[in-house]
């Protein structure tokens, strides 16, 4: 779903030195460099990217398709597609992901919960009989 070239644009920014208290709902891409106390959730209608930079601190639940963390998160993380934990990532809470990329130095204090894809049930394989 996400190639390095075709990620959603970062349309929202919480700048370093800014503190937001309350839940955030965003479209496409958001970058957090400051402090957020509240849940951060992407709208479900389109692909989403959430970047938590190395200067960021978030206390709350994160929900997006592609989540990149290099800062501090206290709360559960839900990445519907890809979760990238960069070297300075510090996550205290359970992480839910379809795919995971974790760099040396990243720390998770919680459970790692891979999200299983819904697998289409196939009919049982029938072997040809050996009637002669």
Coordinates of C-alpha atoms in Angstrom, one line a residue:
X1 CA 0.0 0.0 0.0
X2 CA 2.8 2.4 0.8
X3 CA 5.8 2.8 -1.3
X4 CA 8.6 5.2 -0.3
X5 CA 7.6 7.5 -3.2
X6 CA 3.8 7.6 -2.7
X7 CA 3.1 8.5 0.9
X8 CA 0.2 10.8 1.8
X9 CA 1.4 14.4 2.1
X10 CA 2.0 15.9 5.5
X11 CA -0.7 18.5 5.7
X12 CA -0.7 19.1 9.5
X13 CA 2.0 20.0 12.0
X14 CA 2.2 20.3 15.7
X15 CA 5.4 22.3 16.0
X16 CA 8.1 21.9 18.7
X17 CA 7.2 24.1 21.7
X18 CA 3.5 23.6 21.1
X19 CA 1.3 21.7 23.6
X20 CA -2.1 20.4 22.5
X21 CA -4.6 19.0 25.1
X22 CA -7.5 17.1 23.5
X23 CA -8.1 14.5 20.8
X24 CA -6.9 15.2 17.2
X25 CA -8.5 13.9 14.0
X26 CA -6.5 14.4 10.8
X27 CA -6.6 13.7 7.1
X28 CA -3.8 12.3 5.0
X29 CA -0.6 13.2 6.9
X30 CA 0.4 14.7 10.2
X31 CA 3.7 15.4 11.9
X32 CA 4.1 16.0 15.6
X33 CA 7.2 17.8 16.9
X34 CA 5.6 19.1 20.0
X35 CA 3.5 17.7 22.9
X36 CA 0.0 16.1 22.6
X37 CA -2.1 14.9 25.4
X38 CA -5.0 13.1 23.8
X39 CA -5.7 10.6 21.1
X40 CA -4.5 11.1 17.6
X41 CA -6.6 9.5 14.9
X42 CA -6.5 9.5 11.0
X43 CA -9.7 9.7 9.1
X44 CA -10.5 6.3 7.6
X45 CA -11.5 7.4 4.1
X46 CA -8.0 7.6 2.6
X47 CA -4.4 6.4 3.3
X48 CA -2.8 8.1 6.3
X49 CA 0.7 8.9 7.6
X50 CA 1.5 9.9 11.2
X51 CA 5.0 11.0 12.1
X52 CA 6.1 11.4 15.7
X53 CA 9.5 13.1 15.6
X54 CA 12.3 12.7 18.0
X55 CA 11.3 16.0 19.9
X56 CA 7.7 14.9 20.2
X57 CA 5.9 13.5 23.3
X58 CA 2.4 12.0 22.9
X59 CA 0.2 10.7 25.7
X60 CA -2.8 8.9 24.1
X61 CA -3.8 6.4 21.5
X62 CA -2.4 6.6 18.0
X63 CA -4.4 5.4 14.9
X64 CA -3.2 5.6 11.3
X65 CA -2.3 3.4 8.4
X66 CA 1.5 4.2 8.5
X67 CA 3.0 5.3 11.8
X68 CA 6.6 6.5 12.1
X69 CA 7.8 7.0 15.7
X70 CA 11.2 8.5 16.7
X71 CA 9.9 10.2 19.9
X72 CA 8.1 9.3 23.1
X73 CA 4.6 7.7 23.1
X74 CA 2.7 6.7 26.2
X75 CA -0.4 4.8 25.1
X76 CA -1.3 2.1 22.5
X77 CA -0.3 2.4 18.9
X78 CA -2.5 1.1 16.0
X79 CA -0.8 1.0 12.6
X80 CA -3.2 -0.6 10.0
X81 CA -0.4 -1.1 7.5
X82 CA 3.2 -0.3 8.7
X83 CA 4.7 0.7 12.0
X84 CA 8.2 2.1 11.8
X85 CA 10.1 2.5 15.1
X86 CA 13.2 4.6 14.6
X87 CA 16.3 4.6 16.9
X88 CA 15.0 7.1 19.4
X89 CA 11.5 5.7 19.6
X90 CA 10.2 5.1 23.2
X91 CA 6.7 3.5 23.3
X92 CA 5.0 2.6 26.6
X93 CA 1.9 0.7 25.6
X94 CA 0.8 -2.1 23.3
X95 CA 1.6 -1.8 19.6
X96 CA -0.7 -3.2 16.9
X97 CA 0.6 -3.5 13.4
X98 CA 0.4 -5.3 10.1
X99 CA 4.1 -4.8 9.2
X100 CA 6.8 -3.7 11.6
X101 CA 10.2 -2.1 11.0
X102 CA 12.2 -1.6 14.2
X103 CA 15.6 0.0 14.3
X104 CA 18.3 -0.7 16.8
X105 CA 17.8 1.5 19.9
X106 CA 14.0 1.6 19.7
X107 CA 12.2 0.5 22.9
X108 CA 8.7 -0.9 23.5
X109 CA 7.4 -1.4 27.0
X110 CA 4.2 -3.3 26.1
X111 CA 2.9 -6.1 24.0
X112 CA 3.6 -6.5 20.3
X113 CA 0.4 -7.5 18.6
X114 CA 0.6 -8.3 14.9
X115 CA -2.8 -7.8 13.1
X116 CA -3.7 -10.9 11.1
X117 CA -5.1 -10.3 7.7
X118 CA -8.4 -11.8 7.0
X119 CA -7.7 -14.9 5.0
X120 CA -10.2 -16.0 2.5
X121 CA -11.4 -19.5 3.4
X122 CA -10.6 -22.0 0.6
X123 CA -12.5 -25.3 0.2
X124 CA -10.6 -28.3 1.3
X125 CA -8.3 -29.9 -1.3
X126 CA -9.8 -33.0 -2.9
X127 CA -7.4 -35.6 -4.0
X128 CA -8.1 -37.6 -7.2
X129 CA -9.1 -41.1 -6.4
X130 CA -6.9 -43.9 -7.6
X131 CA -9.8 -46.1 -9.0
X132 CA -8.5 -48.4 -11.8

